[in-house]
PDB file of C-alpha atoms in Angstrom:
ATOM      1  CA  MET K  57     -90.824 -22.206 -58.246  1.00  0.00           C
ATOM      2  CA  LEU K  58     -91.986 -25.799 -58.560  1.00  0.00           C
ATOM      3  CA  LEU K  59     -88.760 -26.685 -60.416  1.00  0.00           C
ATOM      4  CA  ILE K  60     -86.599 -25.235 -57.637  1.00  0.00           C
ATOM      5  CA  THR K  61     -88.519 -27.199 -54.999  1.00  0.00           C
ATOM      6  CA  THR K  62     -88.182 -30.452 -56.940  1.00  0.00           C
ATOM      7  CA  THR K  63     -84.443 -29.904 -57.435  1.00  0.00           C
ATOM      8  CA  SER K  64     -83.897 -29.210 -53.750  1.00  0.00           C
ATOM      9  CA  ASN K  65     -85.802 -32.359 -52.822  1.00  0.00           C
ATOM     10  CA  CYS K  66     -83.619 -34.421 -55.197  1.00  0.00           C
ATOM     11  CA  HIS K  67     -80.450 -32.991 -53.665  1.00  0.00           C
ATOM     12  CA  ALA K  68     -81.725 -33.759 -50.176  1.00  0.00           C
ATOM     13  CA  SER K  69     -82.588 -37.359 -51.043  1.00  0.00           C
ATOM     14  CA  THR K  70     -79.187 -37.810 -52.702  1.00  0.00           C
ATOM     15  CA  ALA K  71     -77.450 -36.372 -49.633  1.00  0.00           C
ATOM     16  CA  HIS K  72     -79.278 -38.888 -47.424  1.00  0.00           C
ATOM     17  CA  THR K  73     -78.519 -41.791 -49.785  1.00  0.00           C
ATOM     18  CA  VAL K  74     -74.740 -41.229 -49.981  1.00  0.00           C
ATOM     19  CA  PRO K  75     -74.050 -41.410 -46.200  1.00  0.00           C
ATOM     20  CA  SER K  76     -76.260 -44.485 -45.842  1.00  0.00           C
ATOM     21  CA  SER K  77     -74.338 -46.270 -48.609  1.00  0.00           C
ATOM     22  CA  LEU K  78     -71.036 -45.286 -47.002  1.00  0.00           C
ATOM     23  CA  ASN K  79     -72.237 -46.572 -43.644  1.00  0.00           C
ATOM     24  CA  SER K  80     -73.261 -49.895 -45.175  1.00  0.00           C
ATOM     25  CA  ARG K  81     -69.875 -50.229 -46.886  1.00  0.00           C
ATOM     26  CA  ASN K  82     -68.067 -49.436 -43.644  1.00  0.00           C
ATOM     27  CA  ALA K  83     -70.199 -51.983 -41.814  1.00  0.00           C
ATOM     28  CA  LEU K  84     -69.427 -54.641 -44.412  1.00  0.00           C
ATOM     29  CA  THR K  85     -65.721 -53.819 -44.240  1.00  0.00           C
ATOM     30  CA  MET K  86     -65.663 -54.031 -40.451  1.00  0.00           C
ATOM     31  CA  SER K  87     -67.618 -57.279 -40.535  1.00  0.00           C
ATOM     32  CA  PHE K  88     -65.172 -58.743 -43.054  1.00  0.00           C
ATOM     33  CA  ILE K  89     -62.197 -57.684 -40.927  1.00  0.00           C
ATOM     34  CA  GLN K  90     -63.726 -59.164 -37.774  1.00  0.00           C
ATOM     35  CA  ASN K  91     -64.545 -62.426 -39.530  1.00  0.00           C
ATOM     36  CA  SER K  92     -61.025 -62.605 -40.952  1.00  0.00           C
ATOM     37  CA  LEU K  93     -59.512 -62.011 -37.512  1.00  0.00           C
ATOM     38  CA  THR K  94     -61.765 -64.669 -35.998  1.00  0.00           C
ATOM     39  CA  ILE K  95     -60.845 -67.200 -38.680  1.00  0.00           C
ATOM     40  CA  GLY K  96     -57.165 -66.361 -38.271  1.00  0.00           C
ATOM     41  CA  ASP K  97     -57.395 -66.709 -34.492  1.00  0.00           C
ATOM     42  CA  TYR K  98     -59.061 -70.119 -34.712  1.00  0.00           C
ATOM     43  CA  SER K  99     -56.577 -71.229 -37.372  1.00  0.00           C
ATOM     44  CA  ILE K 100     -53.644 -70.295 -35.139  1.00  0.00           C
ATOM     45  CA  ARG K 101     -55.279 -72.084 -32.208  1.00  0.00           C
ATOM     46  CA  CYS K 102     -55.769 -75.221 -34.305  1.00  0.00           C
ATOM     47  CA  VAL K 103     -52.146 -75.171 -35.459  1.00  0.00           C
ATOM     48  CA  LEU K 104     -50.927 -74.693 -31.884  1.00  0.00           C
ATOM     49  CA  LEU K 105     -53.187 -77.532 -30.732  1.00  0.00           C
ATOM     50  CA  LEU K 106     -51.689 -79.826 -33.364  1.00  0.00           C
ATOM     51  CA  PHE K 107     -48.183 -78.867 -32.232  1.00  0.00           C
ATOM     52  CA  GLU K 108     -49.182 -79.499 -28.618  1.00  0.00           C
ATOM     53  CA  ILE K 109     -50.604 -82.926 -29.458  1.00  0.00           C
ATOM     54  CA  ALA K 110     -47.481 -83.786 -31.451  1.00  0.00           C
ATOM     55  CA  GLY K 111     -45.271 -82.671 -28.570  1.00  0.00           C
ATOM     56  CA  LEU K 112     -47.215 -84.706 -26.014  1.00  0.00           C
ATOM     57  CA  LEU K 113     -47.098 -87.775 -28.241  1.00  0.00           C
ATOM     58  CA  ALA K 114     -43.358 -87.305 -28.702  1.00  0.00           C
ATOM     59  CA  ILE K 115     -42.838 -87.011 -24.948  1.00  0.00           C
ATOM     60  CA  PHE K 116     -45.161 -89.770 -23.734  1.00  0.00           C
ATOM     61  CA  PHE K 117     -44.488 -92.288 -26.508  1.00  0.00           C
ATOM     62  CA  GLY K 118     -41.489 -91.120 -28.529  1.00  0.00           C
ATOM     63  CA  ILE K 119     -38.820 -90.916 -25.826  1.00  0.00           C
ATOM     64  CA  PRO K 120     -39.404 -94.349 -24.194  1.00  0.00           C
ATOM     65  CA  SER K 121     -39.917 -96.001 -27.591  1.00  0.00           C
ATOM     66  CA  SER K 122     -36.686 -94.484 -28.898  1.00  0.00           C
ATOM     67  CA  PHE K 123     -34.707 -95.865 -25.970  1.00  0.00           C
ATOM     68  CA  VAL K 124     -36.291 -99.299 -26.452  1.00  0.00           C
ATOM     69  CA  TYR K 125     -35.451 -99.304 -30.166  1.00  0.00           C
ATOM     70  CA  PHE K 126     -31.877 -98.144 -29.589  1.00  0.00           C
ATOM     71  CA  ALA K 127     -31.397-100.840 -26.929  1.00  0.00           C
ATOM     72  CA  TRP K 128     -32.656-103.456 -29.399  1.00  0.00           C
ATOM     73  CA  PHE K 129     -30.305-102.106 -32.076  1.00  0.00           C
ATOM     74  CA  THR K 130     -27.351-102.216 -29.691  1.00  0.00           C
ATOM     75  CA  GLN K 131     -27.983-105.836 -28.776  1.00  0.00           C
ATOM     76  CA  GLN K 132     -28.936-107.171 -32.198  1.00  0.00           C
ATOM     77  CA  GLN K 133     -26.784-105.109 -34.569  1.00  0.00           C
ATOM     78  CA  LEU K 134     -24.001-103.418 -32.648  1.00  0.00           C
ATOM     79  CA  TRP K 135     -22.786-106.339 -30.560  1.00  0.00           C
ATOM     80  CA  PRO K 136     -22.017-108.618 -33.551  1.00  0.00           C
ATOM     81  CA  ALA K 137     -20.233-105.795 -35.383  1.00  0.00           C
ATOM     82  CA  ILE K 138     -18.089-104.904 -32.380  1.00  0.00           C
ATOM     83  CA  SER K 139     -17.269-108.546 -31.577  1.00  0.00           C
ATOM     84  CA  SER K 140     -16.313-109.222 -35.206  1.00  0.00           C
ATOM     85  CA  SER K 141     -13.992-106.208 -35.240  1.00  0.00           C
ATOM     86  CA  GLY K 142     -12.093-107.558 -32.233  1.00  0.00           C
ATOM     87  CA  ASP K 143     -12.955-104.695 -29.854  1.00  0.00           C
ATOM     88  CA  SER K 144     -13.899-105.201 -26.220  1.00  0.00           C
ATOM     89  CA  MET K 145     -17.537-106.043 -25.493  1.00  0.00           C
ATOM     90  CA  VAL K 146     -17.532-104.286 -22.128  1.00  0.00           C
ATOM     91  CA  GLU K 147     -18.370-100.871 -23.582  1.00  0.00           C
ATOM     92  CA  SER K 148     -21.141-102.260 -25.791  1.00  0.00           C
ATOM     93  CA  ARG K 149     -22.703-104.090 -22.828  1.00  0.00           C
ATOM     94  CA  GLU K 150     -22.492-100.913 -20.790  1.00  0.00           C
ATOM     95  CA  ALA K 151     -24.189 -99.026 -23.626  1.00  0.00           C
ATOM     96  CA  PHE K 152     -26.989-101.601 -23.758  1.00  0.00           C
ATOM     97  CA  SER K 153     -27.488-101.469 -19.982  1.00  0.00           C
ATOM     98  CA  THR K 154     -27.579 -97.656 -20.041  1.00  0.00           C
ATOM     99  CA  LEU K 155     -30.215 -97.625 -22.783  1.00  0.00           C
ATOM    100  CA  VAL K 156     -32.357-100.141 -20.885  1.00  0.00           C
ATOM    101  CA  LEU K 157     -32.105 -98.044 -17.708  1.00  0.00           C
ATOM    102  CA  ASN K 158     -33.035 -94.914 -19.670  1.00  0.00           C
ATOM    103  CA  ALA K 159     -36.044 -96.660 -21.200  1.00  0.00           C
ATOM    104  CA  GLY K 160     -37.389 -97.821 -17.842  1.00  0.00           C
ATOM    105  CA  TYR K 161     -36.620 -94.572 -16.028  1.00  0.00           C
ATOM    106  CA  SER K 162     -38.155 -92.350 -18.712  1.00  0.00           C
ATOM    107  CA  LEU K 163     -41.263 -94.537 -18.834  1.00  0.00           C
ATOM    108  CA  ILE K 164     -41.739 -94.331 -15.055  1.00  0.00           C
ATOM    109  CA  VAL K 165     -41.063 -90.596 -14.822  1.00  0.00           C
ATOM    110  CA  ILE K 166     -43.106 -89.494 -17.840  1.00  0.00           C
ATOM    111  CA  TRP K 167     -46.158 -91.632 -17.103  1.00  0.00           C
ATOM    112  CA  GLY K 168     -45.951 -91.346 -13.319  1.00  0.00           C
ATOM    113  CA  ILE K 169     -45.371 -87.649 -12.769  1.00  0.00           C
ATOM    114  CA  ILE K 170     -49.009 -86.570 -13.169  1.00  0.00           C
ATOM    115  CA  PRO K 171     -50.467 -89.331 -10.919  1.00  0.00           C
ATOM    116  CA  TYR K 172     -47.757 -88.642  -8.320  1.00  0.00           C
ATOM    117  CA  PHE K 173     -48.440 -84.915  -8.095  1.00  0.00           C
ATOM    118  CA  SER K 174     -52.200 -85.486  -8.143  1.00  0.00           C
ATOM    119  CA  LEU K 175     -51.844 -87.699  -5.033  1.00  0.00           C
ATOM    120  CA  ARG K 176     -49.104 -85.610  -3.449  1.00  0.00           C
ATOM    121  CA  GLU K 177     -51.306 -84.220  -0.680  1.00  0.00           C
ATOM    122  CA  SER K 178     -52.260 -87.719   0.497  1.00  0.00           C
ATOM    123  CA  LEU K 179     -48.622 -88.862   0.765  1.00  0.00           C
ATOM    124  CA  SER K 180     -46.528 -88.518   3.893  1.00  0.00           C
ATOM    125  CA  HIS K 181     -43.648 -86.080   4.124  1.00  0.00           C
ATOM    126  CA  ARG K 182     -41.172 -88.943   4.596  1.00  0.00           C
ATOM    127  CA  PHE K 183     -42.386 -90.707   1.464  1.00  0.00           C
ATOM    128  CA  ARG K 184     -42.139 -87.530  -0.593  1.00  0.00           C
ATOM    129  CA  THR K 185     -38.638 -86.843   0.707  1.00  0.00           C
ATOM    130  CA  CYS K 186     -37.482 -90.366  -0.143  1.00  0.00           C
ATOM    131  CA  THR K 187     -39.032 -90.083  -3.599  1.00  0.00           C
ATOM    132  CA  ALA K 188     -37.271 -86.775  -4.253  1.00  0.00           C
ATOM    133  CA  VAL K 189     -33.904 -88.168  -3.094  1.00  0.00           C
ATOM    134  CA  ILE K 190     -34.290 -91.284  -5.262  1.00  0.00           C
ATOM    135  CA  PHE K 191     -35.259 -89.137  -8.240  1.00  0.00           C
ATOM    136  CA  LEU K 192     -32.242 -86.844  -7.843  1.00  0.00           C
ATOM    137  CA  LEU K 193     -29.800 -89.733  -7.378  1.00  0.00           C
ATOM    138  CA  ASN K 194     -31.151 -91.623 -10.395  1.00  0.00           C
ATOM    139  CA  SER K 195     -31.087 -88.475 -12.519  1.00  0.00           C
ATOM    140  CA  ALA K 196     -27.477 -87.742 -11.577  1.00  0.00           C
ATOM    141  CA  MET K 197     -26.421 -91.350 -12.206  1.00  0.00           C
ATOM    142  CA  LEU K 198     -28.142 -91.505 -15.587  1.00  0.00           C
ATOM    143  CA  THR K 199     -26.664 -88.151 -16.589  1.00  0.00           C
ATOM    144  CA  VAL K 200     -23.144 -89.497 -16.034  1.00  0.00           C
ATOM    145  CA  LEU K 201     -23.970 -92.755 -17.825  1.00  0.00           C
ATOM    146  CA  ASP K 202     -25.535 -90.872 -20.743  1.00  0.00           C
ATOM    147  CA  LEU K 203     -22.413 -88.754 -21.133  1.00  0.00           C
ATOM    148  CA  ARG K 204     -20.311 -91.924 -21.308  1.00  0.00           C
ATOM    149  CA  LEU K 205     -22.796 -93.478 -23.734  1.00  0.00           C
ATOM    150  CA  GLU K 206     -22.653 -90.433 -25.994  1.00  0.00           C
ATOM    151  CA  LEU K 207     -18.853 -90.669 -26.016  1.00  0.00           C
ATOM    152  CA  PHE K 208     -19.049 -94.363 -26.964  1.00  0.00           C
ATOM    153  CA  MET K 209     -21.550 -93.706 -29.733  1.00  0.00           C
ATOM    154  CA  ARG K 210     -19.491 -90.898 -31.223  1.00  0.00           C
ATOM    155  CA  THR K 211     -16.424 -93.140 -31.221  1.00  0.00           C
ATOM    156  CA  TRP K 212     -18.307 -95.989 -32.930  1.00  0.00           C
ATOM    157  CA  TRP K 213     -19.935 -93.536 -35.322  1.00  0.00           C
ATOM    158  CA  PHE K 214     -16.573 -92.344 -36.675  1.00  0.00           C
ATOM    159  CA  GLN K 215     -15.171 -95.872 -36.557  1.00  0.00           C
ATOM    160  CA  PHE K 216     -17.979 -97.416 -38.627  1.00  0.00           C
ATOM    161  CA  GLU K 217     -18.008 -94.439 -40.968  1.00  0.00           C
ATOM    162  CA  SER K 218     -14.313 -94.942 -41.699  1.00  0.00           C
ATOM    163  CA  ILE K 219     -14.869 -98.587 -42.695  1.00  0.00           C
ATOM    164  CA  LYS K 220     -17.982 -97.775 -44.782  1.00  0.00           C
ATOM    165  CA  HIS K 221     -20.607 -99.346 -42.478  1.00  0.00           C
ATOM    166  CA  VAL K 222     -23.214 -96.686 -43.244  1.00  0.00           C
ATOM    167  CA  TYR K 223     -26.125 -98.419 -41.477  1.00  0.00           C
ATOM    168  CA  LEU K 224     -24.286 -98.786 -38.173  1.00  0.00           C
ATOM    169  CA  ALA K 225     -22.719 -95.332 -38.455  1.00  0.00           C
ATOM    170  CA  LYS K 226     -26.099 -93.653 -39.004  1.00  0.00           C
ATOM    171  CA  HIS K 227     -27.641 -95.407 -36.008  1.00  0.00           C
ATOM    172  CA  CYS K 228     -24.724 -94.517 -33.752  1.00  0.00           C
ATOM    173  CA  GLN K 229     -25.002 -90.936 -34.966  1.00  0.00           C
ATOM    174  CA  ALA K 230     -28.748 -90.930 -34.226  1.00  0.00           C
ATOM    175  CA  ILE K 231     -28.184 -92.210 -30.688  1.00  0.00           C
ATOM    176  CA  ALA K 232     -25.471 -89.602 -30.050  1.00  0.00           C
ATOM    177  CA  VAL K 233     -27.648 -86.748 -31.350  1.00  0.00           C
ATOM    178  CA  PHE K 234     -30.687 -88.021 -29.433  1.00  0.00           C
ATOM    179  CA  LEU K 235     -28.759 -88.104 -26.155  1.00  0.00           C
ATOM    180  CA  CYS K 236     -27.228 -84.695 -26.856  1.00  0.00           C
ATOM    181  CA  VAL K 237     -30.666 -83.160 -27.430  1.00  0.00           C
ATOM    182  CA  LEU K 238     -32.136 -84.703 -24.275  1.00  0.00           C
ATOM    183  CA  LEU K 239     -29.201 -83.615 -22.123  1.00  0.00           C
ATOM    184  CA  GLY K 240     -29.321 -80.124 -23.618  1.00  0.00           C
ATOM    185  CA  LEU K 241     -33.053 -79.776 -23.002  1.00  0.00           C
ATOM    186  CA  GLY K 242     -32.655 -81.022 -19.445  1.00  0.00           C
ATOM    187  CA  LEU K 243     -29.886 -78.506 -18.757  1.00  0.00           C
ATOM    188  CA  LEU K 244     -31.948 -75.707 -20.320  1.00  0.00           C
ATOM    189  CA  LEU K 245     -35.001 -76.548 -18.206  1.00  0.00           C
ATOM    190  CA  LEU K 246     -32.853 -76.649 -15.080  1.00  0.00           C
ATOM    191  CA  GLN K 247     -31.385 -73.227 -15.849  1.00  0.00           C
ATOM    192  CA  LEU K 248     -34.830 -71.761 -16.532  1.00  0.00           C
ATOM    193  CA  LEU K 249     -36.158 -73.209 -13.277  1.00  0.00           C
ATOM    194  CA  VAL K 250     -33.254 -71.796 -11.266  1.00  0.00           C
ATOM    195  CA  TYR K 251     -33.601 -68.396 -12.969  1.00  0.00           C
ATOM    196  CA  TYR K 252     -37.360 -68.268 -12.364  1.00  0.00           C
ATOM    197  CA  THR K 253     -36.926 -69.269  -8.722  1.00  0.00           C
ATOM    198  CA  MET K 254     -34.228 -66.647  -8.133  1.00  0.00           C
ATOM    199  CA  VAL K 255     -36.184 -63.842  -9.814  1.00  0.00           C
ATOM    200  CA  TYR K 256     -39.858 -64.603  -9.093  1.00  0.00           C
ATOM    201  CA  GLY K 257     -39.704 -67.003  -6.156  1.00  0.00           C
ATOM    202  CA  THR K 258     -41.225 -70.455  -5.855  1.00  0.00           C
ATOM    203  CA  LEU K 259     -42.746 -71.857  -9.023  1.00  0.00           C
ATOM    204  CA  LYS K 260     -46.549 -71.828  -8.881  1.00  0.00           C
ATOM    205  CA  VAL K 261     -48.807 -74.386 -10.508  1.00  0.00           C
ATOM    206  CA  PRO K 262     -50.826 -72.960 -13.444  1.00  0.00           C
ATOM    207  CA  ARG K 263     -54.597 -73.192 -13.274  1.00  0.00           C
ATOM    208  CA  VAL K 264     -54.835 -75.563 -16.246  1.00  0.00           C
ATOM    209  CA  LEU K 265     -52.266 -77.957 -14.789  1.00  0.00           C
ATOM    210  CA  ARG K 266     -53.969 -77.785 -11.401  1.00  0.00           C
ATOM    211  CA  GLN K 267     -57.245 -78.793 -13.039  1.00  0.00           C
ATOM    212  CA  VAL K 268     -55.478 -81.718 -14.750  1.00  0.00           C
ATOM    213  CA  LEU K 269     -54.088 -82.854 -11.397  1.00  0.00           C
ATOM    214  CA  GLU K 270     -57.504 -82.588  -9.746  1.00  0.00           C
ATOM    215  CA  ASP K 271     -59.152 -84.627 -12.519  1.00  0.00           C
ATOM    216  CA  THR K 272     -56.413 -87.257 -12.288  1.00  0.00           C
ATOM    217  CA  LYS K 273     -56.867 -87.426  -8.530  1.00  0.00           C
ATOM    218  CA  ARG K 274     -60.612 -88.027  -8.896  1.00  0.00           C
ATOM    219  CA  LEU K 275     -59.950 -90.725 -11.492  1.00  0.00           C
ATOM    220  CA  LEU K 276     -57.445 -92.476  -9.231  1.00  0.00           C
ATOM    221  CA  GLU K 277     -59.828 -92.261  -6.283  1.00  0.00           C
ATOM    222  CA  ARG K 278     -62.519 -93.945  -8.346  1.00  0.00           C
ATOM    223  CA  CYS K 279     -59.999 -96.723  -9.012  1.00  0.00           C
ATOM    224  CA  GLN K 280     -59.450 -97.033  -5.229  1.00  0.00           C
ATOM    225  CA  ILE K 281     -55.979 -95.476  -5.465  1.00  0.00           C
ATOM    226  CA  GLY K 282     -54.853 -92.743  -3.120  1.00  0.00           C
ATOM    227  CA  ARG K 283     -57.379 -93.333  -0.336  1.00  0.00           C
ATOM    228  CA  SER K 284     -54.869 -94.158   2.310  1.00  0.00           C
ATOM    229  CA  GLY K 285     -56.465 -91.819   4.817  1.00  0.00           C
ATOM    230  CA  GLY K 286     -54.157 -88.827   4.547  1.00  0.00           C
ATOM    231  CA  SER K 287     -50.473 -88.160   4.649  1.00  0.00           C
ATOM    232  CA  GLY K 288     -49.945 -88.780   8.363  1.00  0.00           C
ATOM    233  CA  ASP K 289     -48.730 -85.215   8.949  1.00  0.00           C
ATOM    234  CA  SER K 290     -50.543 -82.705  11.082  1.00  0.00           C
ATOM    235  CA  PRO K 291     -52.740 -80.145   9.278  1.00  0.00           C
ATOM    236  CA  GLU K 292     -50.351 -77.340  10.261  1.00  0.00           C
ATOM    237  CA  THR K 293     -47.324 -79.190   8.873  1.00  0.00           C
ATOM    238  CA  GLN K 294     -49.206 -80.126   5.706  1.00  0.00           C
ATOM    239  CA  LYS K 295     -50.297 -76.529   5.188  1.00  0.00           C
ATOM    240  CA  ILE K 296     -46.751 -75.207   5.617  1.00  0.00           C
ATOM    241  CA  MET K 297     -45.268 -77.766   3.215  1.00  0.00           C
ATOM    242  CA  ASP K 298     -47.903 -77.263   0.504  1.00  0.00           C
ATOM    243  CA  SER K 299     -48.534 -73.513   0.727  1.00  0.00           C
ATOM    244  CA  GLU K 300     -45.660 -72.552  -1.575  1.00  0.00           C
ATOM    245  CA  VAL K 301     -46.459 -75.109  -4.261  1.00  0.00           C
ATOM    246  CA  TRP K 302     -50.242 -74.915  -4.434  1.00  0.00           C
ATOM    247  CA  SER K 303     -50.714 -71.196  -3.754  1.00  0.00           C
TER     248      SER K 303
END
């Protein structure tokens, strides 16, 4: 009788031990999976942050610097080669002028777009309208000039490649590809904007971008910029004009 009781107690203790060990293993497995998912999530976020930083650096510094370098190359390297080959210098001077205009325009637009939209509410409706018209006219003019410049660069690319001027041919090829990429991205963004507006209505400002604009506005106000005392429009007019953008 004592042996039967002892055996039953051993079986009961073993039965309690096995589920507890399984529960501990399951807990360890779940903890490992959660830690792995957390590490993977933070790793993906870090990689995306690096890509974002690289993209911002390429936009804010790479595009204007590329135009400046290509303008320097056109004046210092391309002009002597074209003049020595007996071709007309009018196209090369036009190419240099177009690159200089692109450098200045891209620098103003890229570095001025955030301060402009952060101070947009304090600007008058007439000033904003004039700014939009000037922006559209300059963009259209530079688009036409860039298309002509790309045609010139492709012509010089094949011309220098045929006479074995590899250095000049590679630079002309780089300028042509660079302009093609910028024009393609601009056309793609325009199509996406038109599609979004037609399907979903007026484009709304994301919360993160709105916070960036608010912080920039405070920074400019500390520098005594943008305290002109309002836009000059009535509150009703200002509310109607800004409701679609800032809603």
